[in-house]
Amino acid sequence: MDYVKLINCMRCGMCLPSCPTYKETFLETASPRGRVALIRKVQEGELDQSERLLEYLSLCLDCQACASACPCGVNAGELVTEFTCERKGGEGLSFMEDLVLRRLVPHPDRLEASLVPMRLYQRTGLQKLVRKLGVMKLFPESLERMEGLLPNLPARPLRQTIAEVTPARGEERGTVTFFLGCVMSLIFSEASRATVRLLSELGYRVVTPRNQVCCGAPNMLSGDLDGLKEAVRSNVAVFGGIEADFIVTDCGGCGAELKHYGHHLEGDPEAAAFSAKVRDISQVLALHQEELRAKLKPLPLTVTYHDPCHIAHCQGIRREPRDLLRLIPRLEYRELEAADACCGSAGTYNIAKPEMADRILTRKIDTIRATGVELLATGNPGCLLQLKKGLAEQLPQVGIVHVTELLARSLDGTP
Amino acid sequence: MEQSFIKELQTIVGDQYTLTDRESLAVYGYDSTPELESRPGVVLLPGSLSEVARILALCHGAGISVTPRGSGTNLSGGSLSGGGVVVQTSRMNRIVEVDEENLTATVEPGVITSALHREVEGRGLFYPPDPGSMNISTMGGNVAENSGGLRGLKYGVTADYVTGLTTVLADGELLHTGGKTVKDVAGYSLNPLLVSSEGTLGFFTSITVKLIPKPRAKITMLAHFPELNQAALAVSAIIAAKVIPATLEFLDKVTIKCVEDYSHVGLPLDVDAVLLIEVDGHPAVVAEEAASVEEICKRHRCSFFQTAKDADEALKLATARRTALSALARLKPTTILEDATVPRSCIAPMLQVIQETARKYNLTIGTFGHAGDGNLHPTCLTDERDKDEIARAHAAFDEIFDAAIAMGGTITGEHGVGLAKKRYLPRLVGESGIKVMRGIKQAFDPKGILNPGKVF
Ligand SMILES: Cc1cc2nc3c(=O)[nH]c(=O)nc-3n(C[C@H](O)[C@H](O)[C@H](O)COP(=O)(O)OP(=O)(O)OC[C@H]3O[C@@H](n4cnc5c(N)ncnc54)[C@H](O)[C@@H]3O)c2cc1C
């Protein structure tokens, strides 16, 4: 780890009010400034890598709100991830991690197959029964939480059903390749279908390579750098072989990771070229606002937007999704207070740190309540899962959609 | 610190709010002051006045030091403690009351400054002190440091707004001073004494401040100056023209570049200085004042003059200014910032001294600050690992302080003395000054347990 990155933190505290866990605890150990100091002190030999120290660091959501807030360019979230990664990398993967990260995630077929029992479980009515009987209480808490987060799964993952090439509607303006996020494909396939449709409506030929693999973010988070590089190489090879204007994704988390490929394979020009082409779907749609406006039909709805950390803080995209929502005729857009504050999903954080995740989620739901809207739009599957659960429990009158799904509904004029 | 004593503290605030692990103590060993660190013996987070009083009574009995802490953003080492008890106020963060009849607000010490702004501005009222750190600094810290802000020129500093305090004294007794009245001459004026006492005279548990009606209009302007000296002269000329802007902030070339790198608000990279100017008040007066400001800046050869087109743009400019100090840290890991303040007619000569001193000692110094208040923040960009450069930086500041004192100025306008400026205080206030201050400390805290070692 680069020591200068640590001493660049001048401890001014500008990050403190942006940090979700500091806002909940007011503890210096739960603040970006404190985390950087802890890592620095380990580096300087003043503190050991104690279990407690790692426990403190693990409270970080890596939402990177602190990076947006830091005037001197320190990224505490990234430093924490890097630090824990280095440490974990040295330890090797646990049996479970090896199973999931090496044998499941890199192979879409196996990953998809692993959800078959879950789909059956939902479809046979077993889920209803389990929930009614409270059988889940018998399982470890993390499993119970996972079960609670999972919405109804589509009959088949999108990757298996979507055409490899979706032609442009009308005159073709160019070609884009579509990066299918695992969670989008497995769970939010309707939103991704909408994404492809919007691109095609705007004149793009959309190529969705079937042999693409997971973006590698789960490997990164577990410190599995070899697995990460493997994923990067596979995707760079697959997408590098297709002429396209952009590589588009509608998953904020994947987008942030894909834009880092150049950094992950430092010195590899193809990885850098790959990253340079990556766009969040909102960036591409926002290029064609006038044409889109002409196609959209009125949706008389009140809507607000939650900024996913991976889109606002990691990719710096804030205006485009809002501009797109405002294109929809008769839609009343209301701004959300602290819209770019994390919802507590943060990858698998809501499973690892349920108590903190719930507090952060409740704060988010309270701000949504204050807007009085009917519908919440966002652009990342982790947020969709987390907020769907939060809304269902605390604010059931408010619905939630991916931005592209809402735009597609406006194409049809069906709210 | 003895385990049995920590146990007693624990019974007051609860286990959860008593921090004793190495990691926690390590991160409560710093604040925003460069180069200074020391580890406390224990950190407490009390939830109420009575808990604070019990902590102080207990520590007083045992002769153990207590250092109050808000958000730890002060720039003079004021919230550091070597081995003592640090008491953080963050849980005491209620805005107790906004009294619209008396135009006062009463808050607990852990309330964040900008949270109070939001609360009162929602009711058409105004609490002017707005330090650069207002989104994180606490009201307790602001009172203890008598913090200034960007609006100090027209509206004054924290001391001008504090009308009442509830203070826990060193032995745990309560002291109420002032209240909601506009006037009060009963006995010595203790409020102003407690304001800026840097945690050495008492622990504030409740703070009452006066509010004023929110100005109806505001115009925010930015002027670019190819010549530094002309910018400084423009500051004096604006004030001499009997226009008192709410804000009259100065940024030099080094600072402009760093701020622009972070905030992308469109600051010019090819000029020597910019002034950020805000006039506020009655719409008619504001328009007139803005016109004279523009005229004066043009007379001082500003190359470009911009008026913010809406509230959003104005906010962006002011927010960019607030990041100046931290943004300077982009260039080098360590920023040593000073707070020398001179009578405002001396801004131009002071800037010249800073420049010459930087050259003499071969240092990069970025300067920004509350030019209208004569309060500049020359900031040396350095690297703590370069011992030689650090030594030169301190020598340079030594000279800058002497120059400020010679001009009738002071060694610190708003950051306080704390540990960092202790050495310079005698030069400014003389032996008699130190003697009187010691006498006051003795009267409030004879055992010397409150934030010992600070100020003198
Ligand atoms: C980026 C940046 C910009 C800044 N801009 C400005 C500026 O424009 N103007 C300005 O004046 N300052 C500025 N400061 C300095 C700093 O923010 C102020 O001094 C602020 O008032 C400190 O508040 P705090 O809550 O962080 O207090 P702390 O740093 O925690 O404490 C400051 C002092 O107050 C004492 N204290 C805290 N709470 C209490 C209490 N309840 N009772 C008694 N004593 C108490 C502490 O013991 C300590 O001595 C800036 C700092 C930074 C990092």
PDB file of N, CA, C and O and ligand atoms in Angstrom, chain A residues 12 14, chain B residues 32 68-75 78-79 89 109 131-133 137-138 140-142 144-145 147-148 198-199 202-204 325-326 370 414-415 451, ligand 1:
ATOM      1  N   CYS A  12      -8.836  16.917   8.319  1.00  0.00           N
ATOM      2  CA  CYS A  12      -9.676  18.107   8.463  1.00  0.00           C
ATOM      3  C   CYS A  12     -11.089  17.735   8.867  1.00  0.00           C
ATOM      4  O   CYS A  12     -11.835  18.566   9.365  1.00  0.00           O
ATOM      5  N   MET A  14     -13.584  16.915   6.883  1.00  0.00           N
ATOM      6  CA  MET A  14     -14.627  17.229   5.899  1.00  0.00           C
ATOM      7  C   MET A  14     -15.437  15.987   5.517  1.00  0.00           C
ATOM      8  O   MET A  14     -16.559  16.077   5.060  1.00  0.00           O
TER       9      MET A  14
ATOM     10  N   SER B  32      -7.521  18.339  13.899  1.00  0.00           N
ATOM     11  CA  SER B  32      -7.083  18.762  12.560  1.00  0.00           C
ATOM     12  C   SER B  32      -5.750  19.501  12.560  1.00  0.00           C
ATOM     13  O   SER B  32      -5.313  19.996  11.532  1.00  0.00           O
ATOM     14  N   PRO B  68     -12.502  18.598  26.959  1.00  0.00           N
ATOM     15  CA  PRO B  68     -13.713  18.502  26.141  1.00  0.00           C
ATOM     16  C   PRO B  68     -13.345  18.342  24.669  1.00  0.00           C
ATOM     17  O   PRO B  68     -12.286  18.813  24.243  1.00  0.00           O
ATOM     18  N   ARG B  69     -14.208  17.667  23.919  1.00  0.00           N
ATOM     19  CA  ARG B  69     -13.965  17.506  22.482  1.00  0.00           C
ATOM     20  C   ARG B  69     -15.295  17.551  21.741  1.00  0.00           C
ATOM     21  O   ARG B  69     -16.263  16.915  22.148  1.00  0.00           O
ATOM     22  N   GLY B  70     -15.331  18.340  20.677  1.00  0.00           N
ATOM     23  CA  GLY B  70     -16.509  18.353  19.809  1.00  0.00           C
ATOM     24  C   GLY B  70     -16.235  17.389  18.678  1.00  0.00           C
ATOM     25  O   GLY B  70     -16.210  16.171  18.866  1.00  0.00           O
ATOM     26  N   SER B  71     -15.982  17.933  17.468  1.00  0.00           N
ATOM     27  CA  SER B  71     -15.682  17.065  16.336  1.00  0.00           C
ATOM     28  C   SER B  71     -14.197  16.942  16.058  1.00  0.00           C
ATOM     29  O   SER B  71     -13.795  16.322  15.077  1.00  0.00           O
ATOM     30  N   GLY B  72     -13.366  17.571  16.886  1.00  0.00           N
ATOM     31  CA  GLY B  72     -11.924  17.459  16.672  1.00  0.00           C
ATOM     32  C   GLY B  72     -11.475  18.082  15.362  1.00  0.00           C
ATOM     33  O   GLY B  72     -10.669  17.496  14.640  1.00  0.00           O
ATOM     34  N   THR B  73     -11.970  19.272  15.048  1.00  0.00           N
ATOM     35  CA  THR B  73     -11.533  19.940  13.815  1.00  0.00           C
ATOM     36  C   THR B  73     -10.733  21.208  14.093  1.00  0.00           C
ATOM     37  O   THR B  73     -10.433  21.957  13.174  1.00  0.00           O
ATOM     38  N   ASN B  74     -10.418  21.453  15.365  1.00  0.00           N
ATOM     39  CA  ASN B  74      -9.692  22.692  15.632  1.00  0.00           C
ATOM     40  C   ASN B  74      -8.271  22.589  15.113  1.00  0.00           C
ATOM     41  O   ASN B  74      -7.748  21.497  14.872  1.00  0.00           O
ATOM     42  N   LEU B  75      -7.655  23.744  14.952  1.00  0.00           N
ATOM     43  CA  LEU B  75      -6.360  23.805  14.277  1.00  0.00           C
ATOM     44  C   LEU B  75      -5.248  24.248  15.208  1.00  0.00           C
ATOM     45  O   LEU B  75      -4.242  24.786  14.774  1.00  0.00           O
ATOM     46  N   GLY B  78      -6.190  21.923  20.445  1.00  0.00           N
ATOM     47  CA  GLY B  78      -6.959  22.182  21.668  1.00  0.00           C
ATOM     48  C   GLY B  78      -7.678  20.983  22.238  1.00  0.00           C
ATOM     49  O   GLY B  78      -7.970  20.944  23.433  1.00  0.00           O
ATOM     50  N   SER B  79      -7.981  19.971  21.427  1.00  0.00           N
ATOM     51  CA  SER B  79      -8.783  18.867  21.960  1.00  0.00           C
ATOM     52  C   SER B  79      -7.920  17.641  22.276  1.00  0.00           C
ATOM     53  O   SER B  79      -8.442  16.556  22.482  1.00  0.00           O
ATOM     54  N   THR B  89     -18.694  15.426  22.897  1.00  0.00           N
ATOM     55  CA  THR B  89     -20.064  15.909  23.120  1.00  0.00           C
ATOM     56  C   THR B  89     -21.065  15.436  22.078  1.00  0.00           C
ATOM     57  O   THR B  89     -22.223  15.847  22.111  1.00  0.00           O
ATOM     58  N   PRO B 109     -24.187  21.265  23.353  1.00  0.00           N
ATOM     59  CA  PRO B 109     -22.887  21.602  22.767  1.00  0.00           C
ATOM     60  C   PRO B 109     -22.508  20.787  21.536  1.00  0.00           C
ATOM     61  O   PRO B 109     -21.716  21.232  20.720  1.00  0.00           O
ATOM     62  N   PRO B 131     -18.034  29.084  10.124  1.00  0.00           N
ATOM     63  CA  PRO B 131     -16.662  28.672   9.849  1.00  0.00           C
ATOM     64  C   PRO B 131     -16.599  27.742   8.638  1.00  0.00           C
ATOM     65  O   PRO B 131     -17.588  27.068   8.318  1.00  0.00           O
ATOM     66  N   GLY B 132     -15.439  27.717   8.003  1.00  0.00           N
ATOM     67  CA  GLY B 132     -15.252  26.837   6.856  1.00  0.00           C
ATOM     68  C   GLY B 132     -15.649  25.406   7.173  1.00  0.00           C
ATOM     69  O   GLY B 132     -16.076  24.648   6.308  1.00  0.00           O
ATOM     70  N   SER B 133     -15.544  25.047   8.434  1.00  0.00           N
ATOM     71  CA  SER B 133     -15.825  23.687   8.882  1.00  0.00           C
ATOM     72  C   SER B 133     -17.257  23.496   9.364  1.00  0.00           C
ATOM     73  O   SER B 133     -17.560  22.508  10.015  1.00  0.00           O
ATOM     74  N   SER B 137     -18.130  21.071  12.425  1.00  0.00           N
ATOM     75  CA  SER B 137     -17.749  21.599  13.740  1.00  0.00           C
ATOM     76  C   SER B 137     -18.979  21.660  14.650  1.00  0.00           C
ATOM     77  O   SER B 137     -20.101  21.774  14.178  1.00  0.00           O
ATOM     78  N   THR B 138     -18.740  21.585  15.960  1.00  0.00           N
ATOM     79  CA  THR B 138     -19.864  21.639  16.895  1.00  0.00           C
ATOM     80  C   THR B 138     -19.993  23.043  17.474  1.00  0.00           C
ATOM     81  O   THR B 138     -19.039  23.825  17.472  1.00  0.00           O
ATOM     82  N   GLY B 140     -20.289  23.720  20.600  1.00  0.00           N
ATOM     83  CA  GLY B 140     -19.394  23.785  21.764  1.00  0.00           C
ATOM     84  C   GLY B 140     -17.983  24.180  21.350  1.00  0.00           C
ATOM     85  O   GLY B 140     -17.351  25.042  21.968  1.00  0.00           O
ATOM     86  N   GLY B 141     -17.494  23.564  20.291  1.00  0.00           N
ATOM     87  CA  GLY B 141     -16.167  23.884  19.774  1.00  0.00           C
ATOM     88  C   GLY B 141     -16.110  25.326  19.277  1.00  0.00           C
ATOM     89  O   GLY B 141     -15.158  26.054  19.539  1.00  0.00           O
ATOM     90  N   ASN B 142     -17.159  25.750  18.574  1.00  0.00           N
ATOM     91  CA  ASN B 142     -17.215  27.133  18.071  1.00  0.00           C
ATOM     92  C   ASN B 142     -17.146  28.133  19.210  1.00  0.00           C
ATOM     93  O   ASN B 142     -16.434  29.135  19.121  1.00  0.00           O
ATOM     94  N   ALA B 144     -15.978  27.574  22.288  1.00  0.00           N
ATOM     95  CA  ALA B 144     -14.702  27.465  22.998  1.00  0.00           C
ATOM     96  C   ALA B 144     -13.558  28.113  22.218  1.00  0.00           C
ATOM     97  O   ALA B 144     -12.576  28.562  22.798  1.00  0.00           O
ATOM     98  N   GLU B 145     -13.673  28.145  20.870  1.00  0.00           N
ATOM     99  CA  GLU B 145     -12.619  28.758  20.057  1.00  0.00           C
ATOM    100  C   GLU B 145     -13.004  30.163  19.600  1.00  0.00           C
ATOM    101  O   GLU B 145     -12.231  30.818  18.917  1.00  0.00           O
ATOM    102  N   SER B 147     -15.060  30.910  17.182  1.00  0.00           N
ATOM    103  CA  SER B 147     -14.803  30.767  15.756  1.00  0.00           C
ATOM    104  C   SER B 147     -15.394  31.902  14.944  1.00  0.00           C
ATOM    105  O   SER B 147     -16.458  32.429  15.263  1.00  0.00           O
ATOM    106  N   GLY B 148     -14.679  32.228  13.886  1.00  0.00           N
ATOM    107  CA  GLY B 148     -15.179  33.193  12.912  1.00  0.00           C
ATOM    108  C   GLY B 148     -15.725  32.433  11.725  1.00  0.00           C
ATOM    109  O   GLY B 148     -15.973  31.236  11.802  1.00  0.00           O
ATOM    110  N   GLU B 198     -11.269  27.848  25.255  1.00  0.00           N
ATOM    111  CA  GLU B 198     -10.597  26.640  24.745  1.00  0.00           C
ATOM    112  C   GLU B 198     -10.664  25.447  25.701  1.00  0.00           C
ATOM    113  O   GLU B 198      -9.706  24.686  25.832  1.00  0.00           O
ATOM    114  N   GLY B 199     -11.774  25.315  26.361  1.00  0.00           N
ATOM    115  CA  GLY B 199     -11.946  24.148  27.231  1.00  0.00           C
ATOM    116  C   GLY B 199     -11.159  24.210  28.525  1.00  0.00           C
ATOM    117  O   GLY B 199     -11.087  23.225  29.253  1.00  0.00           O
ATOM    118  N   GLY B 202     -14.185  25.754  31.702  1.00  0.00           N
ATOM    119  CA  GLY B 202     -15.412  25.047  32.040  1.00  0.00           C
ATOM    120  C   GLY B 202     -15.903  24.263  30.845  1.00  0.00           C
ATOM    121  O   GLY B 202     -15.372  24.396  29.736  1.00  0.00           O
ATOM    122  N   PHE B 203     -16.903  23.430  31.096  1.00  0.00           N
ATOM    123  CA  PHE B 203     -17.452  22.563  30.051  1.00  0.00           C
ATOM    124  C   PHE B 203     -18.862  23.045  29.744  1.00  0.00           C
ATOM    125  O   PHE B 203     -19.745  22.961  30.586  1.00  0.00           O
ATOM    126  N   PHE B 204     -19.084  23.568  28.535  1.00  0.00           N
ATOM    127  CA  PHE B 204     -20.414  24.080  28.185  1.00  0.00           C
ATOM    128  C   PHE B 204     -21.376  22.925  27.943  1.00  0.00           C
ATOM    129  O   PHE B 204     -21.073  22.018  27.172  1.00  0.00           O
ATOM    130  N   LEU B 325      -8.658  25.170   2.559  1.00  0.00           N
ATOM    131  CA  LEU B 325      -7.596  24.590   3.378  1.00  0.00           C
ATOM    132  C   LEU B 325      -7.339  23.131   3.002  1.00  0.00           C
ATOM    133  O   LEU B 325      -6.215  22.716   2.735  1.00  0.00           O
ATOM    134  N   SER B 326      -8.409  22.349   2.955  1.00  0.00           N
ATOM    135  CA  SER B 326      -8.234  20.928   2.676  1.00  0.00           C
ATOM    136  C   SER B 326      -7.748  20.719   1.256  1.00  0.00           C
ATOM    137  O   SER B 326      -6.942  19.819   0.988  1.00  0.00           O
ATOM    138  N   HIS B 370      -9.949  35.391   5.260  1.00  0.00           N
ATOM    139  CA  HIS B 370     -11.017  36.361   5.456  1.00  0.00           C
ATOM    140  C   HIS B 370     -10.394  37.746   5.327  1.00  0.00           C
ATOM    141  O   HIS B 370     -10.169  38.436   6.317  1.00  0.00           O
ATOM    142  N   GLU B 414      -8.714  33.368  14.901  1.00  0.00           N
ATOM    143  CA  GLU B 414      -9.894  32.537  15.150  1.00  0.00           C
ATOM    144  C   GLU B 414      -9.581  31.086  15.489  1.00  0.00           C
ATOM    145  O   GLU B 414     -10.471  30.371  15.903  1.00  0.00           O
ATOM    146  N   HIS B 415      -8.360  30.638  15.315  1.00  0.00           N
ATOM    147  CA  HIS B 415      -8.100  29.211  15.552  1.00  0.00           C
ATOM    148  C   HIS B 415      -7.707  28.895  16.988  1.00  0.00           C
ATOM    149  O   HIS B 415      -7.649  27.744  17.374  1.00  0.00           O
ATOM    150  N   ASN B 451      -8.487  20.735  30.659  1.00  0.00           N
ATOM    151  CA  ASN B 451      -7.646  20.895  29.473  1.00  0.00           C
ATOM    152  C   ASN B 451      -6.274  21.514  29.793  1.00  0.00           C
ATOM    153  O   ASN B 451      -5.905  22.545  29.227  1.00  0.00           O
TER     154      ASN B 451
HETATM  155  C1  LIG C   1     -11.261  22.716   6.914  1.00  0.00           C
HETATM  156  C2  LIG C   1     -11.366  23.566   8.139  1.00  0.00           C
HETATM  157  C3  LIG C   1     -11.883  24.851   8.040  1.00  0.00           C
HETATM  158  C4  LIG C   1     -11.961  25.652   9.176  1.00  0.00           C
HETATM  159  N1  LIG C   1     -12.475  26.911   9.041  1.00  0.00           N
HETATM  160  C5  LIG C   1     -12.555  27.707  10.116  1.00  0.00           C
HETATM  161  C6  LIG C   1     -13.050  29.041   9.996  1.00  0.00           C
HETATM  162  O1  LIG C   1     -13.412  29.490   8.917  1.00  0.00           O
HETATM  163  N2  LIG C   1     -13.108  29.795  11.119  1.00  0.00           N
HETATM  164  C7  LIG C   1     -12.721  29.316  12.344  1.00  0.00           C
HETATM  165  O2  LIG C   1     -12.801  30.047  13.300  1.00  0.00           O
HETATM  166  N3  LIG C   1     -12.257  28.060  12.489  1.00  0.00           N
HETATM  167  C8  LIG C   1     -12.163  27.238  11.404  1.00  0.00           C
HETATM  168  N4  LIG C   1     -11.676  25.961  11.555  1.00  0.00           N
HETATM  169  C9  LIG C   1     -11.256  25.471  12.891  1.00  0.00           C
HETATM  170  C10 LIG C   1     -12.298  24.638  13.684  1.00  0.00           C
HETATM  171  O3  LIG C   1     -13.232  24.054  12.835  1.00  0.00           O
HETATM  172  C11 LIG C   1     -12.993  25.457  14.733  1.00  0.00           C
HETATM  173  O4  LIG C   1     -12.039  25.771  15.715  1.00  0.00           O
HETATM  174  C12 LIG C   1     -14.205  24.769  15.391  1.00  0.00           C
HETATM  175  O5  LIG C   1     -14.843  25.649  16.253  1.00  0.00           O
HETATM  176  C13 LIG C   1     -13.832  23.512  16.174  1.00  0.00           C
HETATM  177  O6  LIG C   1     -15.011  22.828  16.486  1.00  0.00           O
HETATM  178  P1  LIG C   1     -14.985  21.307  16.936  1.00  0.00           P
HETATM  179  O7  LIG C   1     -16.358  20.890  17.261  1.00  0.00           O
HETATM  180  O8  LIG C   1     -14.264  20.498  15.961  1.00  0.00           O
HETATM  181  O9  LIG C   1     -14.145  21.418  18.283  1.00  0.00           O
HETATM  182  P2  LIG C   1     -12.882  20.581  18.757  1.00  0.00           P
HETATM  183  O10 LIG C   1     -11.795  20.694  17.789  1.00  0.00           O
HETATM  184  O11 LIG C   1     -13.303  19.239  19.164  1.00  0.00           O
HETATM  185  O12 LIG C   1     -12.501  21.401  20.065  1.00  0.00           O
HETATM  186  C14 LIG C   1     -12.027  22.703  19.981  1.00  0.00           C
HETATM  187  C15 LIG C   1     -11.798  23.269  21.387  1.00  0.00           C
HETATM  188  O13 LIG C   1     -13.040  23.449  22.010  1.00  0.00           O
HETATM  189  C16 LIG C   1     -13.069  22.796  23.268  1.00  0.00           C
HETATM  190  N5  LIG C   1     -14.447  22.349  23.432  1.00  0.00           N
HETATM  191  C17 LIG C   1     -15.189  21.602  22.590  1.00  0.00           C
HETATM  192  N6  LIG C   1     -16.422  21.421  23.090  1.00  0.00           N
HETATM  193  C18 LIG C   1     -16.471  22.074  24.272  1.00  0.00           C
HETATM  194  C19 LIG C   1     -17.476  22.244  25.279  1.00  0.00           C
HETATM  195  N7  LIG C   1     -18.688  21.708  25.166  1.00  0.00           N
HETATM  196  N8  LIG C   1     -17.148  22.965  26.374  1.00  0.00           N
HETATM  197  C20 LIG C   1     -15.929  23.529  26.516  1.00  0.00           C
HETATM  198  N9  LIG C   1     -14.950  23.381  25.607  1.00  0.00           N
HETATM  199  C21 LIG C   1     -15.224  22.665  24.493  1.00  0.00           C
HETATM  200  C22 LIG C   1     -12.037  21.697  23.150  1.00  0.00           C
HETATM  201  O14 LIG C   1     -11.520  21.336  24.389  1.00  0.00           O
HETATM  202  C23 LIG C   1     -10.989  22.355  22.284  1.00  0.00           C
HETATM  203  O15 LIG C   1     -10.144  23.139  23.070  1.00  0.00           O
HETATM  204  C24 LIG C   1     -11.563  25.146  10.433  1.00  0.00           C
HETATM  205  C25 LIG C   1     -11.069  23.843  10.528  1.00  0.00           C
HETATM  206  C26 LIG C   1     -10.958  23.056   9.404  1.00  0.00           C
HETATM  207  C27 LIG C   1     -10.432  21.674   9.540  1.00  0.00           C
END
